Amino acid sequence: MATDNRPLSPHIQIYRPQFTSVLSILHRITGIGLAAGTLLLVWWLIAAAAGPTEFDTVQNFIGSVVGRILLLAWSFALYYHLCNGIRHLVWDAGKGFELRTAFASGCLVVVAATVLTIISWVAGYASLGGL
Amino acid sequence: MNMRSPLSRARGLGSAKSGTDHWWMQRLTALALIPLVIWFVVSMIIVTGADHAAAVDFISSPINSVLLILLIIATFYHGQLGLTVVIEDYIHTRWLEVSLIIAVKGAAIFLGVASVYAVIAIALN
């Protein structure tokens, strides 16, 4: 059966973005970003296994401006995907679908992800002993 | 008479006869990743800026080795499931779609095994 030329129903570009739909696509975007971010974890682990010279190269990259910006984006993506993932699991349990609840849980996810990111970076710098 | 439970029946259904397996494993790995990711982030904050010796110390502690390996397995399993859905949704050229899915699964296995190997190599050194 030829399925290539079937008409498609209106897709996202037809609809006005809404708070909940933006959060939904953000879940995907952060998921893709986190999948790419695993490369840093793989590099860190392999460098640690390889030896001090290789490990220093990774640590210097993570400590660089580019490294810190990537890590900041990655940490927010991780917290966002974690919190919104829990929101999805609650939906899977059949709860929280009412419009007001879905909106409120969305706000909670954004606030929680932001606060957790800030706390982590403050704790990270404290653990380093300042800037 | 069908002796299978409704859940077991649903898992075996679907167009590819794999039923809800993809959906179910995505949720199971998500559930596993909640505590693992929290442990990982807290650990990474503690070892921030660590030199090689301190990082090796952290990785080679038995509990950390085991949790790291579990984190790696759950992360790559969950990640390739998610990326597969994204590819299926947005890539409409069949050969490219299948090629990308194979590439994603291959990369997840390669990177996952390499990471687990690194942890074991450090732990047993």
Coordinates of N, CA and C in Angstrom, one line a residue:
Chain A
M1 N 0.8 -1.2 0.0 CA 0.0 0.0 0.0 C 0.9 1.2 0.0
A2 N 0.6 2.1 -0.9 CA 1.4 3.4 -1.0 C 1.0 4.3 0.1
T3 N 2.0 4.7 1.0 CA 1.6 5.5 2.1 C 2.4 6.9 2.0
D4 N 3.2 7.0 0.9 CA 4.1 8.2 0.9 C 3.3 9.5 0.6
N5 N 2.2 9.5 -0.2 CA 1.6 10.8 -0.6 C 0.3 11.0 0.1
R6 N 0.1 10.4 1.3 CA -1.1 10.7 2.0 C -1.1 12.1 2.5
P7 N -2.3 12.8 2.5 CA -2.3 14.1 3.1 C -2.1 14.0 4.6
L8 N -1.5 15.0 5.2 CA -1.2 14.9 6.7 C -2.2 15.9 7.4
S9 N -2.6 15.6 8.6 CA -3.5 16.5 9.3 C -2.6 17.7 9.7
P10 N -3.3 18.8 10.1 CA -2.5 20.0 10.5 C -1.6 19.6 11.6
H11 N -0.3 20.1 11.5 CA 0.6 19.8 12.6 C 0.9 21.0 13.4
I12 N 2.0 20.9 14.2 CA 2.3 22.0 15.2 C 2.4 23.4 14.6
Q13 N 2.8 23.5 13.4 CA 3.0 24.9 12.9 C 1.7 25.6 12.7
I14 N 0.6 24.9 12.7 CA -0.8 25.4 12.6 C -1.2 26.1 13.9
Y15 N -0.8 25.5 15.0 CA -1.4 25.9 16.3 C -0.5 27.0 16.9
R16 N -1.2 27.8 17.7 CA -0.5 28.8 18.5 C 0.2 28.1 19.7
P17 N 1.5 28.4 19.9 CA 2.2 27.7 21.0 C 1.5 28.0 22.3
Q18 N 1.3 27.0 23.2 CA 0.8 27.2 24.5 C 1.8 26.8 25.5
F19 N 1.6 27.2 26.7 CA 2.6 26.9 27.8 C 2.8 25.4 27.9
T20 N 1.7 24.6 27.9 CA 1.8 23.2 28.0 C 2.4 22.5 26.8
S21 N 2.2 23.0 25.6 CA 2.7 22.4 24.4 C 4.2 22.8 24.3
V22 N 4.6 23.9 24.8 CA 6.0 24.3 24.8 C 6.8 23.4 25.8
L23 N 6.2 23.2 26.9 CA 6.8 22.3 27.9 C 7.0 20.9 27.3
S24 N 6.0 20.5 26.6 CA 6.0 19.1 26.0 C 7.2 19.0 25.0
I25 N 7.3 19.9 24.1 CA 8.4 19.8 23.1 C 9.8 20.0 23.8
L26 N 9.8 20.8 24.9 CA 11.0 21.0 25.7 C 11.5 19.7 26.3
H27 N 10.5 18.8 26.6 CA 10.9 17.5 27.2 C 11.7 16.7 26.1
R28 N 11.3 16.8 24.9 CA 12.0 16.1 23.8 C 13.3 16.7 23.6
I29 N 13.4 18.1 23.5 CA 14.6 18.8 23.2 C 15.6 18.5 24.3
T30 N 15.2 18.6 25.6 CA 16.2 18.3 26.7 C 16.6 16.8 26.6
G31 N 15.7 15.9 26.2 CA 16.0 14.5 26.1 C 17.1 14.3 25.1
I32 N 17.0 14.9 23.9 CA 18.0 14.8 22.8 C 19.3 15.4 23.3
G33 N 19.2 16.6 24.0 CA 20.4 17.2 24.6 C 21.1 16.3 25.6
L34 N 20.4 15.7 26.4 CA 21.0 14.8 27.4 C 21.6 13.6 26.8
A35 N 21.0 13.1 25.7 CA 21.6 11.9 25.0 C 23.0 12.4 24.5
A36 N 23.0 13.6 23.9 CA 24.3 14.1 23.5 C 25.3 14.3 24.6
G37 N 24.7 14.7 25.8 CA 25.5 15.0 27.0 C 26.2 13.8 27.6
T38 N 25.6 12.6 27.3 CA 26.2 11.3 27.8 C 27.7 11.2 27.3
L39 N 27.9 11.8 26.1 CA 29.3 11.8 25.5 C 30.3 12.3 26.6
L40 N 29.9 13.4 27.3 CA 30.8 13.9 28.3 C 31.1 12.9 29.4
L41 N 30.0 12.2 29.9 CA 30.2 11.2 30.9 C 31.1 10.1 30.4
V42 N 30.9 9.6 29.2 CA 31.7 8.6 28.6 C 33.2 9.0 28.5
W43 N 33.4 10.2 28.1 CA 34.7 10.8 27.9 C 35.4 10.8 29.3
W44 N 34.6 11.3 30.3 CA 35.1 11.5 31.7 C 35.6 10.1 32.3
L45 N 34.7 9.1 32.1 CA 35.0 7.8 32.6 C 36.2 7.1 31.9
I46 N 36.3 7.2 30.6 CA 37.3 6.6 29.9 C 38.7 7.3 30.2
A47 N 38.6 8.7 30.3 CA 39.8 9.4 30.6 C 40.3 9.0 32.0
A48 N 39.4 8.8 32.9 CA 39.8 8.4 34.3 C 40.4 7.1 34.3
A49 N 40.0 6.2 33.4 CA 40.5 4.9 33.3 C 41.9 4.9 32.6
A50 N 42.1 5.9 31.6 CA 43.3 6.0 30.9 C 44.5 6.5 31.7
G51 N 44.2 7.5 32.5 CA 45.3 8.0 33.3 C 45.2 9.5 33.6
P52 N 46.2 10.0 34.5 CA 46.1 11.4 34.9 C 46.2 12.4 33.8
T53 N 47.0 12.2 32.8 CA 47.1 13.2 31.7 C 45.8 13.3 30.9
E54 N 45.2 12.2 30.6 CA 44.0 12.2 29.8 C 42.9 12.8 30.7
F55 N 42.9 12.5 32.0 CA 41.9 13.0 32.9 C 42.0 14.5 33.0
D56 N 43.2 15.0 33.1 CA 43.4 16.5 33.2 C 42.8 17.2 32.0
T57 N 42.9 16.6 30.8 CA 42.4 17.2 29.6 C 40.9 17.4 29.7
V58 N 40.2 16.3 30.2 CA 38.7 16.4 30.4 C 38.4 17.5 31.4
Q59 N 39.1 17.4 32.5 CA 38.8 18.4 33.6 C 39.0 19.8 33.2
N60 N 40.1 20.0 32.3 CA 40.3 21.4 31.8 C 39.2 21.8 30.9
F61 N 38.7 20.9 30.1 CA 37.6 21.2 29.2 C 36.4 21.6 30.0
I62 N 36.0 20.7 31.0 CA 34.8 21.0 31.8 C 35.0 22.4 32.5
G63 N 36.2 22.7 32.9 CA 36.4 23.9 33.7 C 36.5 25.2 32.8
S64 N 36.6 25.0 31.5 CA 36.7 26.1 30.5 C 35.4 26.8 30.4
V65 N 35.3 28.0 29.8 CA 34.1 28.7 29.7 C 33.1 27.9 28.9
V66 N 33.5 27.3 27.7 CA 32.6 26.5 26.9 C 32.1 25.3 27.7
G67 N 33.0 24.7 28.5 CA 32.6 23.5 29.3 C 31.6 23.9 30.3
R68 N 31.8 25.0 31.0 CA 30.9 25.4 32.0 C 29.5 25.8 31.4
I69 N 29.5 26.4 30.3 CA 28.2 26.8 29.6 C 27.5 25.5 29.3
L70 N 28.2 24.5 28.7 CA 27.6 23.2 28.3 C 27.1 22.5 29.6
L71 N 27.9 22.6 30.6 CA 27.5 21.9 31.9 C 26.2 22.6 32.5
L72 N 26.2 23.9 32.4 CA 25.0 24.6 32.9 C 23.8 24.2 32.1
A73 N 23.9 24.2 30.8 CA 22.7 23.8 29.9 C 22.4 22.3 30.3
W74 N 23.4 21.5 30.4 CA 23.1 20.1 30.7 C 22.5 19.9 32.0
S75 N 22.9 20.6 33.1 CA 22.3 20.4 34.4 C 20.9 20.9 34.4
F76 N 20.6 22.0 33.7 CA 19.2 22.4 33.7 C 18.3 21.4 32.9
A77 N 18.9 20.9 31.7 CA 18.2 19.9 30.9 C 17.9 18.7 31.8
L78 N 18.9 18.3 32.5 CA 18.7 17.1 33.4 C 17.6 17.2 34.4
Y79 N 17.6 18.4 35.1 CA 16.6 18.6 36.1 C 15.2 18.8 35.5
Y80 N 15.2 19.5 34.3 CA 13.9 19.7 33.7 C 13.3 18.3 33.2
H81 N 14.2 17.5 32.6 CA 13.7 16.2 32.1 C 13.3 15.3 33.2
L82 N 14.1 15.4 34.3 CA 13.7 14.6 35.5 C 12.4 15.0 36.1
C83 N 12.2 16.3 36.4 CA 10.9 16.8 37.0 C 9.8 16.5 36.0
N84 N 9.9 16.9 34.7 CA 8.8 16.7 33.8 C 8.6 15.2 33.5
G85 N 9.6 14.4 33.7 CA 9.5 13.0 33.5 C 8.6 12.4 34.6
I86 N 8.8 12.9 35.9 CA 8.0 12.5 37.0 C 6.5 12.9 36.7
R87 N 6.3 14.2 36.1 CA 5.0 14.6 35.7 C 4.4 13.7 34.8
H88 N 5.2 13.2 33.8 CA 4.6 12.2 32.8 C 4.2 10.9 33.5
L89 N 5.0 10.5 34.5 CA 4.7 9.2 35.2 C 3.4 9.4 36.0
V90 N 3.2 10.6 36.5 CA 1.9 10.8 37.2 C 0.7 10.7 36.2
W91 N 0.9 11.3 35.0 CA -0.1 11.2 34.0 C -0.3 9.7 33.6
D92 N 0.8 9.0 33.5 CA 0.7 7.5 33.2 C -0.2 6.8 34.2
A93 N -0.2 7.3 35.5 CA -1.0 6.7 36.5 C -2.5 7.2 36.4
G94 N -2.7 8.0 35.4 CA -4.1 8.5 35.1 C -4.5 9.7 36.0
K95 N -3.5 10.4 36.5 CA -3.9 11.6 37.4 C -3.3 12.9 36.8
G96 N -3.9 14.0 37.1 CA -3.4 15.3 36.8 C -3.7 15.8 35.4
F97 N -4.7 15.3 34.8 CA -5.0 15.7 33.4 C -5.9 17.0 33.3
E98 N -6.5 17.4 34.4 CA -7.4 18.6 34.3 C -6.5 19.8 33.9
L99 N -7.1 20.7 33.1 CA -6.3 21.8 32.5 C -5.6 22.6 33.6
R100 N -6.3 22.9 34.7 CA -5.7 23.7 35.7 C -4.5 23.0 36.4
T101 N -4.7 21.7 36.6 CA -3.7 20.9 37.3 C -2.5 20.7 36.4
A102 N -2.7 20.5 35.0 CA -1.6 20.3 34.1 C -0.8 21.6 34.0
F103 N -1.5 22.8 34.0 CA -0.9 24.1 34.0 C 0.0 24.3 35.3
A104 N -0.6 24.0 36.4 CA 0.1 24.2 37.7 C 1.3 23.2 37.8
S105 N 1.1 22.0 37.4 CA 2.3 21.0 37.5 C 3.4 21.5 36.5
G106 N 3.0 22.1 35.4 CA 4.0 22.6 34.5 C 4.8 23.7 35.1
C107 N 4.1 24.7 35.8 CA 4.8 25.8 36.5 C 5.7 25.2 37.5
L108 N 5.2 24.2 38.2 CA 6.0 23.6 39.3 C 7.3 23.0 38.7
V109 N 7.2 22.3 37.6 CA 8.4 21.7 36.9 C 9.4 22.7 36.6
V110 N 9.0 23.8 36.0 CA 9.9 24.9 35.5 C 10.6 25.5 36.7
V111 N 9.8 25.8 37.8 CA 10.4 26.4 39.0 C 11.3 25.5 39.7
A112 N 10.9 24.2 39.8 CA 11.8 23.2 40.5 C 13.1 23.0 39.7
A113 N 13.0 22.9 38.4 CA 14.2 22.7 37.6 C 15.2 23.9 37.7
T114 N 14.6 25.1 37.7 CA 15.4 26.3 37.9 C 16.1 26.3 39.2
V115 N 15.3 26.1 40.3 CA 15.8 26.2 41.7 C 16.9 25.1 41.9
L116 N 16.6 23.9 41.4 CA 17.6 22.8 41.6 C 18.9 23.1 40.9
T117 N 18.8 23.7 39.7 CA 20.0 24.1 38.9 C 20.8 25.1 39.7
I118 N 20.1 26.1 40.2 CA 20.8 27.2 41.0 C 21.5 26.6 42.2
I119 N 20.7 25.7 43.0 CA 21.3 25.1 44.2 C 22.5 24.3 43.8
S120 N 22.4 23.5 42.7 CA 23.6 22.6 42.4 C 24.8 23.4 42.0
W121 N 24.6 24.6 41.4 CA 25.8 25.4 41.0 C 26.4 26.1 42.2
V122 N 25.5 26.6 43.1 CA 26.0 27.2 44.3 C 26.8 26.1 45.1
A123 N 26.2 24.9 45.2 CA 26.9 23.8 45.9 C 28.2 23.4 45.3
G124 N 28.1 23.4 43.9 CA 29.3 23.0 43.1 C 30.5 24.0 43.4
Y125 N 30.2 25.3 43.4 CA 31.2 26.3 43.6 C 31.7 26.2 45.0
A126 N 30.7 26.0 46.0 CA 31.1 25.8 47.4 C 32.1 24.7 47.5
S127 N 31.8 23.6 46.8 CA 32.6 22.4 46.9 C 34.0 22.6 46.3
L128 N 34.1 23.5 45.3 CA 35.4 23.9 44.7 C 36.1 24.9 45.6
G129 N 35.4 25.5 46.6 CA 36.0 26.5 47.4 C 36.0 27.9 46.8
G130 N 34.8 28.2 46.2 CA 34.7 29.6 45.6 C 34.9 29.6 44.1
L131 N 34.8 30.8 43.5 CA 35.0 30.9 42.1 C 36.4 30.6 41.7
Chain B
M1 N -9.6 -21.4 26.1 CA -9.5 -20.3 27.0 C -8.2 -19.7 27.0
N2 N -8.1 -18.4 27.0 CA -6.9 -17.7 27.1 C -6.4 -17.5 28.5
M3 N -5.3 -18.1 28.9 CA -4.8 -18.1 30.2 C -3.9 -16.9 30.5
R4 N -3.6 -16.1 29.5 CA -2.7 -14.9 29.7 C -3.5 -13.8 30.4
S5 N -2.8 -13.1 31.2 CA -3.4 -11.9 31.9 C -3.6 -10.8 30.8
P6 N -4.5 -9.9 31.1 CA -4.7 -8.8 30.1 C -3.5 -8.0 29.8
L7 N -2.6 -7.8 30.9 CA -1.4 -7.1 30.7 C -0.4 -7.8 29.8
S8 N -0.3 -9.1 30.0 CA 0.6 -9.9 29.2 C 0.1 -10.0 27.8
R9 N -1.2 -10.0 27.6 CA -1.8 -10.0 26.2 C -1.4 -8.6 25.5
A10 N -1.6 -7.5 26.2 CA -1.4 -6.2 25.7 C 0.1 -6.0 25.3
R11 N 1.0 -6.6 26.1 CA 2.4 -6.5 25.8 C 2.8 -7.2 24.5
G12 N 2.1 -8.3 24.2 CA 2.4 -9.0 23.0 C 1.7 -8.5 21.7
L13 N 0.9 -7.5 21.9 CA 0.1 -7.1 20.7 C 0.8 -5.9 20.0
G14 N 0.1 -5.2 19.1 CA 0.8 -4.1 18.4 C 1.2 -4.5 17.0
S15 N 1.5 -3.5 16.2 CA 1.7 -3.8 14.8 C 3.0 -4.6 14.6
A16 N 4.0 -4.5 15.5 CA 5.2 -5.2 15.3 C 5.2 -6.4 16.3
K17 N 4.1 -6.8 16.8 CA 4.0 -7.9 17.8 C 4.9 -7.7 19.0
S18 N 5.2 -6.5 19.3 CA 6.0 -6.3 20.5 C 5.2 -5.5 21.5
G19 N 3.9 -5.1 21.1 CA 3.0 -4.5 22.0 C 3.5 -3.3 22.8
T20 N 3.3 -3.3 24.1 CA 3.7 -2.1 24.9 C 5.1 -2.2 25.4
D21 N 5.9 -3.1 24.9 CA 7.3 -3.3 25.4 C 8.1 -2.0 25.4
H22 N 8.1 -1.3 24.3 CA 8.8 -0.1 24.2 C 8.4 0.9 25.3
W23 N 7.1 1.1 25.3 CA 6.5 2.1 26.3 C 6.8 1.7 27.7
W24 N 6.6 0.4 28.0 CA 6.8 -0.1 29.4 C 8.3 0.0 29.8
M25 N 9.2 -0.4 28.9 CA 10.6 -0.3 29.3 C 11.1 1.2 29.5
Q26 N 10.5 2.1 28.7 CA 10.8 3.5 28.8 C 10.4 4.0 30.2
R27 N 9.3 3.5 30.7 CA 8.8 3.9 32.0 C 9.6 3.2 33.1
L28 N 9.9 2.0 33.0 CA 10.8 1.3 34.0 C 12.1 1.9 34.1
T29 N 12.8 2.2 33.0 CA 14.1 2.8 33.1 C 14.0 4.2 33.6
A30 N 12.9 4.9 33.3 CA 12.7 6.3 33.9 C 12.6 6.2 35.4
L31 N 11.8 5.2 35.9 CA 11.7 5.0 37.3 C 13.0 4.7 38.0
A32 N 13.8 3.9 37.3 CA 15.1 3.5 37.9 C 16.1 4.7 37.9
L33 N 15.9 5.6 36.9 CA 16.8 6.7 36.7 C 16.5 7.8 37.7
I34 N 15.3 7.9 38.3 CA 15.1 8.9 39.3 C 16.1 8.9 40.5
P35 N 16.2 7.8 41.2 CA 17.1 7.8 42.3 C 18.6 7.8 41.8
L36 N 18.9 7.1 40.7 CA 20.2 7.0 40.2 C 20.8 8.4 39.8
V37 N 19.9 9.2 39.1 CA 20.3 10.5 38.7 C 20.6 11.4 39.9
I38 N 19.7 11.3 40.9 CA 19.8 12.2 42.1 C 21.2 11.8 42.7
W39 N 21.4 10.5 42.9 CA 22.7 10.1 43.5 C 23.9 10.6 42.6
F40 N 23.8 10.5 41.3 CA 24.9 10.9 40.4 C 25.1 12.4 40.5
V41 N 24.1 13.2 40.5 CA 24.3 14.7 40.5 C 24.9 15.1 41.9
V42 N 24.4 14.5 43.0 CA 25.0 14.9 44.3 C 26.5 14.4 44.3
S43 N 26.8 13.2 43.8 CA 28.2 12.8 43.8 C 29.1 13.7 42.9
M44 N 28.5 14.1 41.8 CA 29.4 14.9 40.9 C 29.6 16.3 41.5
I45 N 28.7 16.8 42.3 CA 28.9 18.1 43.0 C 30.0 17.9 44.0
I46 N 30.0 16.8 44.7 CA 31.0 16.5 45.7 C 32.4 16.4 45.1
V47 N 32.5 15.7 44.0 CA 33.8 15.5 43.3 C 34.2 16.5 42.3
T48 N 33.4 17.6 42.3 CA 33.7 18.7 41.3 C 35.2 19.1 41.5
G49 N 35.8 19.2 40.3 CA 37.2 19.7 40.3 C 38.2 18.7 40.9
A50 N 37.8 17.5 41.1 CA 38.7 16.5 41.7 C 39.9 16.2 40.7
D51 N 41.0 15.9 41.4 CA 42.1 15.4 40.5 C 41.9 14.0 40.2
H52 N 42.9 13.4 39.4 CA 42.7 12.0 39.0 C 42.6 11.0 40.1
A53 N 43.4 11.2 41.1 CA 43.4 10.2 42.2 C 42.1 10.2 43.0
A54 N 41.5 11.4 43.2 CA 40.2 11.5 43.9 C 39.1 10.9 43.0
A55 N 39.1 11.2 41.7 CA 38.1 10.6 40.8 C 38.2 9.1 40.8
V56 N 39.4 8.6 40.8 CA 39.6 7.1 40.8 C 39.1 6.5 42.1
D57 N 39.4 7.2 43.2 CA 38.9 6.8 44.5 C 37.4 6.7 44.5
F58 N 36.8 7.7 44.0 CA 35.3 7.8 43.9 C 34.7 6.6 43.1
I59 N 35.3 6.5 41.9 CA 34.7 5.5 41.0 C 35.0 4.0 41.5
S60 N 36.1 3.8 42.1 CA 36.5 2.4 42.5 C 35.9 2.0 43.8
S61 N 35.2 2.9 44.6 CA 34.5 2.4 45.7 C 33.3 1.5 45.3
P62 N 33.2 0.3 45.9 CA 32.3 -0.8 45.3 C 30.9 -0.2 45.1
I63 N 30.3 0.5 46.1 CA 28.9 0.9 45.9 C 28.8 1.9 44.7
N64 N 29.8 2.8 44.6 CA 29.8 3.8 43.5 C 30.0 3.1 42.1
S65 N 30.9 2.0 42.1 CA 31.0 1.3 40.8 C 29.7 0.7 40.4
V66 N 29.0 0.0 41.3 CA 27.8 -0.7 41.0 C 26.7 0.4 40.6
L67 N 26.6 1.5 41.3 CA 25.6 2.5 41.0 C 25.9 3.1 39.6
L68 N 27.2 3.4 39.4 CA 27.6 3.9 38.1 C 27.2 3.0 36.9
I69 N 27.5 1.7 37.1 CA 27.2 0.8 36.0 C 25.7 0.7 35.8
L70 N 24.9 0.7 36.9 CA 23.4 0.7 36.7 C 23.0 2.0 36.0
L71 N 23.6 3.1 36.4 CA 23.2 4.4 35.8 C 23.5 4.4 34.3
I72 N 24.7 3.8 33.9 CA 25.1 3.8 32.5 C 24.1 2.9 31.7
I73 N 23.8 1.7 32.3 CA 22.8 0.8 31.6 C 21.5 1.5 31.4
A74 N 20.9 2.0 32.5 CA 19.6 2.6 32.5 C 19.6 3.8 31.5
T75 N 20.6 4.7 31.6 CA 20.7 5.9 30.8 C 20.7 5.5 29.3
F76 N 21.6 4.6 28.9 CA 21.7 4.3 27.4 C 20.4 3.6 26.9
Y77 N 19.9 2.7 27.8 CA 18.7 2.0 27.4 C 17.5 3.0 27.2
H78 N 17.4 3.9 28.2 CA 16.3 4.9 28.1 C 16.5 5.9 27.0
G79 N 17.8 6.3 26.8 CA 18.1 7.3 25.8 C 17.9 6.8 24.4
Q80 N 18.3 5.5 24.1 CA 18.0 5.0 22.7 C 16.5 4.8 22.5
L81 N 15.8 4.4 23.5 CA 14.3 4.3 23.3 C 13.7 5.7 23.0
G82 N 14.1 6.7 23.7 CA 13.6 8.1 23.4 C 14.0 8.6 22.0
L83 N 15.3 8.4 21.7 CA 15.8 8.9 20.4 C 15.1 8.1 19.2
T84 N 14.8 6.8 19.5 CA 14.1 6.0 18.4 C 12.7 6.6 18.1
V85 N 12.0 7.0 19.2 CA 10.7 7.6 19.0 C 10.8 8.9 18.2
V86 N 11.8 9.7 18.6 CA 12.0 11.0 17.9 C 12.3 10.8 16.4
I87 N 13.1 9.8 16.1 CA 13.4 9.5 14.7 C 12.2 9.0 14.0
E88 N 11.4 8.1 14.6 CA 10.2 7.6 14.0 C 9.2 8.7 13.7
D89 N 9.2 9.8 14.6 CA 8.2 10.8 14.4 C 8.6 11.8 13.3
Y90 N 9.9 12.1 13.2 CA 10.2 13.2 12.3 C 10.9 12.8 11.0
I91 N 11.4 11.6 10.9 CA 12.1 11.2 9.7 C 11.1 10.4 8.9
H92 N 10.8 10.9 7.7 CA 9.7 10.3 6.9 C 10.3 9.5 5.7
T93 N 11.6 9.5 5.5 CA 12.2 8.7 4.5 C 12.6 7.4 5.1
R94 N 12.0 6.3 4.6 CA 12.1 5.0 5.3 C 13.5 4.5 5.5
W95 N 14.3 4.6 4.4 CA 15.7 4.0 4.6 C 16.5 4.8 5.5
L96 N 16.3 6.1 5.6 CA 17.0 7.0 6.5 C 16.6 6.8 7.9
E97 N 15.3 6.6 8.1 CA 14.7 6.3 9.4 C 15.3 5.1 10.0
V98 N 15.3 4.0 9.2 CA 15.8 2.7 9.7 C 17.3 2.8 10.0
S99 N 18.1 3.5 9.1 CA 19.5 3.6 9.2 C 19.8 4.4 10.5
L100 N 19.1 5.5 10.8 CA 19.3 6.3 12.0 C 19.0 5.5 13.2
I101 N 17.9 4.7 13.2 CA 17.6 3.9 14.4 C 18.7 2.9 14.7
I102 N 19.2 2.2 13.6 CA 20.2 1.3 13.8 C 21.5 2.0 14.3
A103 N 21.8 3.2 13.8 CA 23.0 3.9 14.3 C 22.8 4.3 15.7
V104 N 21.6 4.7 16.1 CA 21.4 5.1 17.5 C 21.6 3.9 18.5
K105 N 21.0 2.8 18.1 CA 21.1 1.6 18.9 C 22.5 1.1 19.0
G106 N 23.2 1.2 17.9 CA 24.6 0.7 17.8 C 25.5 1.6 18.7
A107 N 25.3 3.0 18.6 CA 26.0 3.9 19.4 C 25.8 3.7 20.9
A108 N 24.5 3.5 21.2 CA 24.1 3.3 22.6 C 24.8 2.1 23.2
I109 N 24.9 1.0 22.5 CA 25.5 -0.2 22.9 C 27.0 0.0 23.0
F110 N 27.6 0.6 22.0 CA 29.1 0.9 22.0 C 29.5 1.8 23.2
L111 N 28.8 2.9 23.3 CA 29.2 3.9 24.4 C 28.9 3.3 25.8
G112 N 27.8 2.6 25.9 CA 27.4 1.9 27.2 C 28.4 0.9 27.6
V113 N 28.8 0.0 26.7 CA 29.8 -1.0 27.0 C 31.2 -0.4 27.3
A114 N 31.5 0.7 26.5 CA 32.8 1.4 26.8 C 32.8 2.0 28.2
S115 N 31.7 2.6 28.6 CA 31.6 3.2 29.9 C 31.7 2.2 31.0
V116 N 30.9 1.1 30.8 CA 31.0 0.0 31.9 C 32.4 -0.5 32.0
Y117 N 33.0 -0.7 30.8 CA 34.4 -1.3 30.8 C 35.3 -0.3 31.6
A118 N 35.2 1.0 31.3 CA 36.0 2.0 32.0 C 35.8 1.9 33.5
V119 N 34.6 1.8 34.0 CA 34.3 1.7 35.4 C 35.0 0.4 36.0
I120 N 34.8 -0.7 35.3 CA 35.3 -2.0 35.8 C 36.9 -1.9 35.8
A121 N 37.4 -1.3 34.8 CA 38.9 -1.2 34.7 C 39.4 -0.4 35.9
I122 N 38.7 0.7 36.2 CA 39.2 1.5 37.3 C 39.0 0.8 38.6
A123 N 37.8 0.1 38.8 CA 37.5 -0.5 40.0 C 38.4 -1.7 40.4
L124 N 38.9 -2.4 39.3 CA 39.7 -3.6 39.5 C 41.2 -3.3 39.5
N125 N 41.5 -2.1 39.2 CA 42.9 -1.7 39.0 C 43.6 -1.7 40.4

